[in-house]
Short mmCIF file of C-alpha atoms in Angstrom, two decimals:
data_model
loop_
_atom_site.label_atom_id
_atom_site.label_comp_id
_atom_site.label_asym_id
_atom_site.label_seq_id
_atom_site.Cartn_x
_atom_site.Cartn_y
_atom_site.Cartn_z
CA MET M 141 28.39 125.01 67.41
CA MET M 142 27.80 128.21 69.90
CA MET M 143 27.00 125.54 72.61
CA LYS M 144 30.15 124.35 71.78
CA ARG M 145 32.17 127.43 72.18
CA THR M 146 29.86 128.43 75.66
CA PHE M 147 31.37 125.37 77.24
CA LEU M 148 35.30 125.53 76.15
CA ALA M 149 35.11 129.44 77.49
CA ALA M 150 33.36 128.52 80.39
CA ALA M 151 36.02 125.49 80.82
CA VAL M 152 38.46 127.69 80.23
CA ALA M 153 37.95 130.11 82.46
CA PHE M 154 37.63 127.38 85.02
CA ALA M 155 40.94 125.62 84.31
CA LEU M 156 42.21 129.58 84.41
CA SER M 157 40.62 129.87 88.05
CA ALA M 158 41.53 126.23 89.52
CA ALA M 159 45.18 127.22 88.29
CA GLY M 160 44.52 130.40 90.31
CA LEU M 161 45.36 132.31 87.09
CA SER M 162 42.32 134.05 85.46
CA PRO M 163 41.33 136.05 82.08
CA GLY M 164 42.27 139.80 81.77
CA LEU M 165 39.04 142.08 82.00
CA ALA M 166 37.20 139.90 84.43
CA LEU M 167 36.03 143.14 86.70
CA ASP M 168 32.94 144.67 85.44
CA ALA M 169 33.46 147.72 83.61
CA PRO M 170 32.81 151.15 85.61
CA ASN M 171 29.30 153.24 84.62
CA GLY M 172 30.70 156.67 86.49
CA LYS M 173 33.53 158.09 87.16
CA VAL M 174 36.77 156.36 87.38
CA VAL M 175 38.20 157.34 91.57
CA LEU M 176 40.82 155.02 91.74
CA THR M 177 43.08 152.82 89.06
CA VAL M 178 45.29 150.00 90.19
CA THR M 179 47.83 148.59 88.42
CA GLY M 180 51.22 146.95 88.54
CA GLY M 181 50.98 143.19 89.75
CA ILE M 182 46.97 141.60 89.39
CA THR M 183 45.09 139.47 88.26
CA GLN M 184 42.04 140.67 87.69
CA THR M 185 42.03 143.92 85.36
CA ASN M 186 38.72 145.64 83.32
CA ALA M 187 41.26 147.98 81.15
CA PRO M 188 44.53 147.97 79.65
CA SER M 189 46.48 146.48 82.45
CA ALA M 190 44.80 148.00 85.20
CA ALA M 191 41.52 148.17 87.46
CA VAL M 192 39.53 150.88 86.91
CA PHE M 193 36.45 151.60 89.60
CA ASP M 194 33.91 153.92 90.11
CA MET M 195 32.20 154.86 93.53
CA ASP M 196 29.55 152.38 93.25
CA MET M 197 32.48 149.73 92.08
CA LEU M 198 33.93 150.21 95.43
CA GLU M 199 31.12 150.42 97.30
CA ALA M 200 30.03 146.91 96.24
CA ILE M 201 33.13 145.67 97.99
CA PRO M 202 32.87 144.20 101.24
CA SER M 203 33.70 147.19 103.59
CA ARG M 204 33.95 148.34 107.09
CA GLN M 205 33.25 150.78 109.13
CA GLY M 206 35.30 152.82 112.08
CA THR M 207 34.25 155.21 114.49
CA MET M 208 37.29 156.89 116.02
CA GLU M 209 39.94 159.56 116.46
CA THR M 210 42.40 160.57 113.71
CA PRO M 211 45.14 163.45 113.95
CA TRP M 212 43.34 165.02 111.24
CA THR M 213 39.75 165.00 112.38
CA GLU M 214 38.39 166.46 115.63
CA GLY M 215 36.68 163.92 117.97
CA LYS M 216 35.18 161.19 117.15
CA VAL M 217 34.51 160.08 113.44
CA THR M 218 33.18 157.35 111.25
CA PHE M 219 34.88 156.64 108.95
CA GLU M 220 33.07 153.96 106.26
CA GLY M 221 34.45 151.88 102.90
CA PRO M 222 35.70 148.98 101.32
CA LEU M 223 38.78 146.83 103.47
CA GLY M 224 41.68 146.95 101.56
CA SER M 225 42.51 143.23 101.83
CA ALA M 226 38.88 143.05 99.73
CA LEU M 227 40.17 145.38 97.45
CA LEU M 228 43.46 142.99 96.95
CA ASP M 229 41.41 140.80 96.51
CA ALA M 230 39.16 142.20 93.83
CA VAL M 231 41.98 142.22 91.94
CA GLY M 232 43.85 139.68 92.36
CA ALA M 233 46.84 141.32 93.69
CA LYS M 234 50.25 139.58 93.87
CA GLY M 235 53.54 141.62 95.97
CA THR M 236 54.52 142.97 98.84
CA LYS M 237 54.08 146.62 98.83
CA LEU M 238 51.74 149.22 97.45
CA ARG M 239 52.54 152.71 96.61
CA VAL M 240 49.67 154.60 96.86
CA THR M 241 49.00 157.98 95.12
CA ALA M 242 46.69 161.06 96.21
CA ILE M 243 45.55 163.65 93.45
CA ASN M 244 48.65 166.26 94.22
CA ASP M 245 51.04 163.07 93.40
CA TYR M 246 51.92 162.80 96.70
CA VAL M 247 53.49 158.82 97.22
CA SER M 248 53.20 156.67 100.30
CA GLU M 249 54.33 153.13 100.11
CA ILE M 250 52.17 151.09 101.84
CA PRO M 251 53.79 146.77 102.57
CA VAL M 252 50.38 145.17 101.48
CA GLU M 253 50.67 142.95 104.78
CA ASP M 254 48.95 146.22 106.52
CA PHE M 255 46.06 145.41 104.28
CA ARG M 256 46.23 141.66 105.01
CA LYS M 257 46.82 141.79 108.70
CA HIS M 258 45.03 144.99 110.01
CA ALA M 259 41.18 146.40 109.02
CA VAL M 260 42.36 149.08 106.61
CA ILE M 261 39.75 151.20 105.07
CA LEU M 262 39.73 152.87 101.51
CA ALA M 263 37.24 155.32 103.33
CA THR M 264 34.71 156.65 100.70
CA ARG M 265 32.44 158.51 103.30
CA LYS M 266 33.06 160.15 106.64
CA ASP M 267 29.94 159.74 109.32
CA GLY M 268 27.52 158.44 106.85
CA LYS M 269 28.63 161.65 103.71
CA PRO M 270 30.55 161.07 101.03
CA MET M 271 33.64 162.94 101.37
CA SER M 272 34.84 165.92 99.00
CA VAL M 273 38.23 166.50 97.91
CA ARG M 274 38.41 169.19 100.34
CA GLU M 275 37.66 167.02 102.97
CA LYS M 276 40.05 164.66 101.68
CA GLY M 277 38.17 162.34 99.59
CA PRO M 278 37.18 160.58 98.01
CA LEU M 279 39.47 157.81 98.79
CA PHE M 280 41.28 157.82 102.02
CA VAL M 281 43.23 155.06 103.62
CA ILE M 282 42.36 154.61 107.31
CA TYR M 283 44.20 152.28 109.51
CA PRO M 284 41.77 150.88 112.71
CA PHE M 285 42.89 152.85 114.61
CA ASP M 286 39.84 152.24 116.77
CA LEU M 287 40.76 148.37 117.02
CA ASP M 288 44.01 148.73 117.67
CA PRO M 289 45.37 151.87 119.66
CA THR M 290 49.07 150.87 118.90
CA LEU M 291 48.38 152.30 115.13
CA TYR M 292 47.86 155.56 116.43
CA ASN M 293 51.80 156.78 115.45
CA GLU M 294 53.92 158.65 112.96
CA VAL M 295 54.44 155.25 110.83
CA TYR M 296 50.74 154.59 110.04
CA PHE M 297 49.79 158.28 110.00
CA GLY M 298 52.19 158.58 107.37
CA ARG M 299 50.80 155.31 105.34
CA SER M 300 47.22 157.14 105.61
CA VAL M 301 47.27 158.63 102.07
CA TRP M 302 43.82 160.76 102.00
CA GLN M 303 42.85 161.87 98.06
CA VAL M 304 44.09 158.66 96.50
CA LYS M 305 43.95 157.91 92.73
CA ALA M 306 45.81 155.05 92.25
CA ILE M 307 47.19 152.10 93.84
CA ASN M 308 50.60 150.39 92.42
CA VAL M 309 51.30 146.70 93.39
CA GLU M 310 54.31 145.75 93.26
#
């Protein structure tokens, strides 16, 4: 009987996956302090109507490192963190817009296309060290200014939210 239930559960999960759907609570639960909450149009959750991440979970997502100049730093610095596109994949994001909210409740709207088209990172580290709130951390949306100099303008500066605490997919 137990083997039959296990097989049935696996078959349902496979069928949902093949259909592009997924059962809720597919992400592991965080073990540490939650630093990011993703809500809205997502199919992968680990909390009621949300995907919550601690730092270890974020650092396990495929990432990128880029050395660049930014308007907020002196000289070239190296940012590292999960790719925005990989984060969207991890939560099964379905939408066209992201409402990114900072700790101080500043909100910026970012087209989902930005995360898909550009190698945007949700930086967790600067020059190899975790970023404190004072250093615009713990999470900072960083566009790939090192790969595409045309992004170095006010439009993308306004979308480069620091001290990120939440993302709502719309």
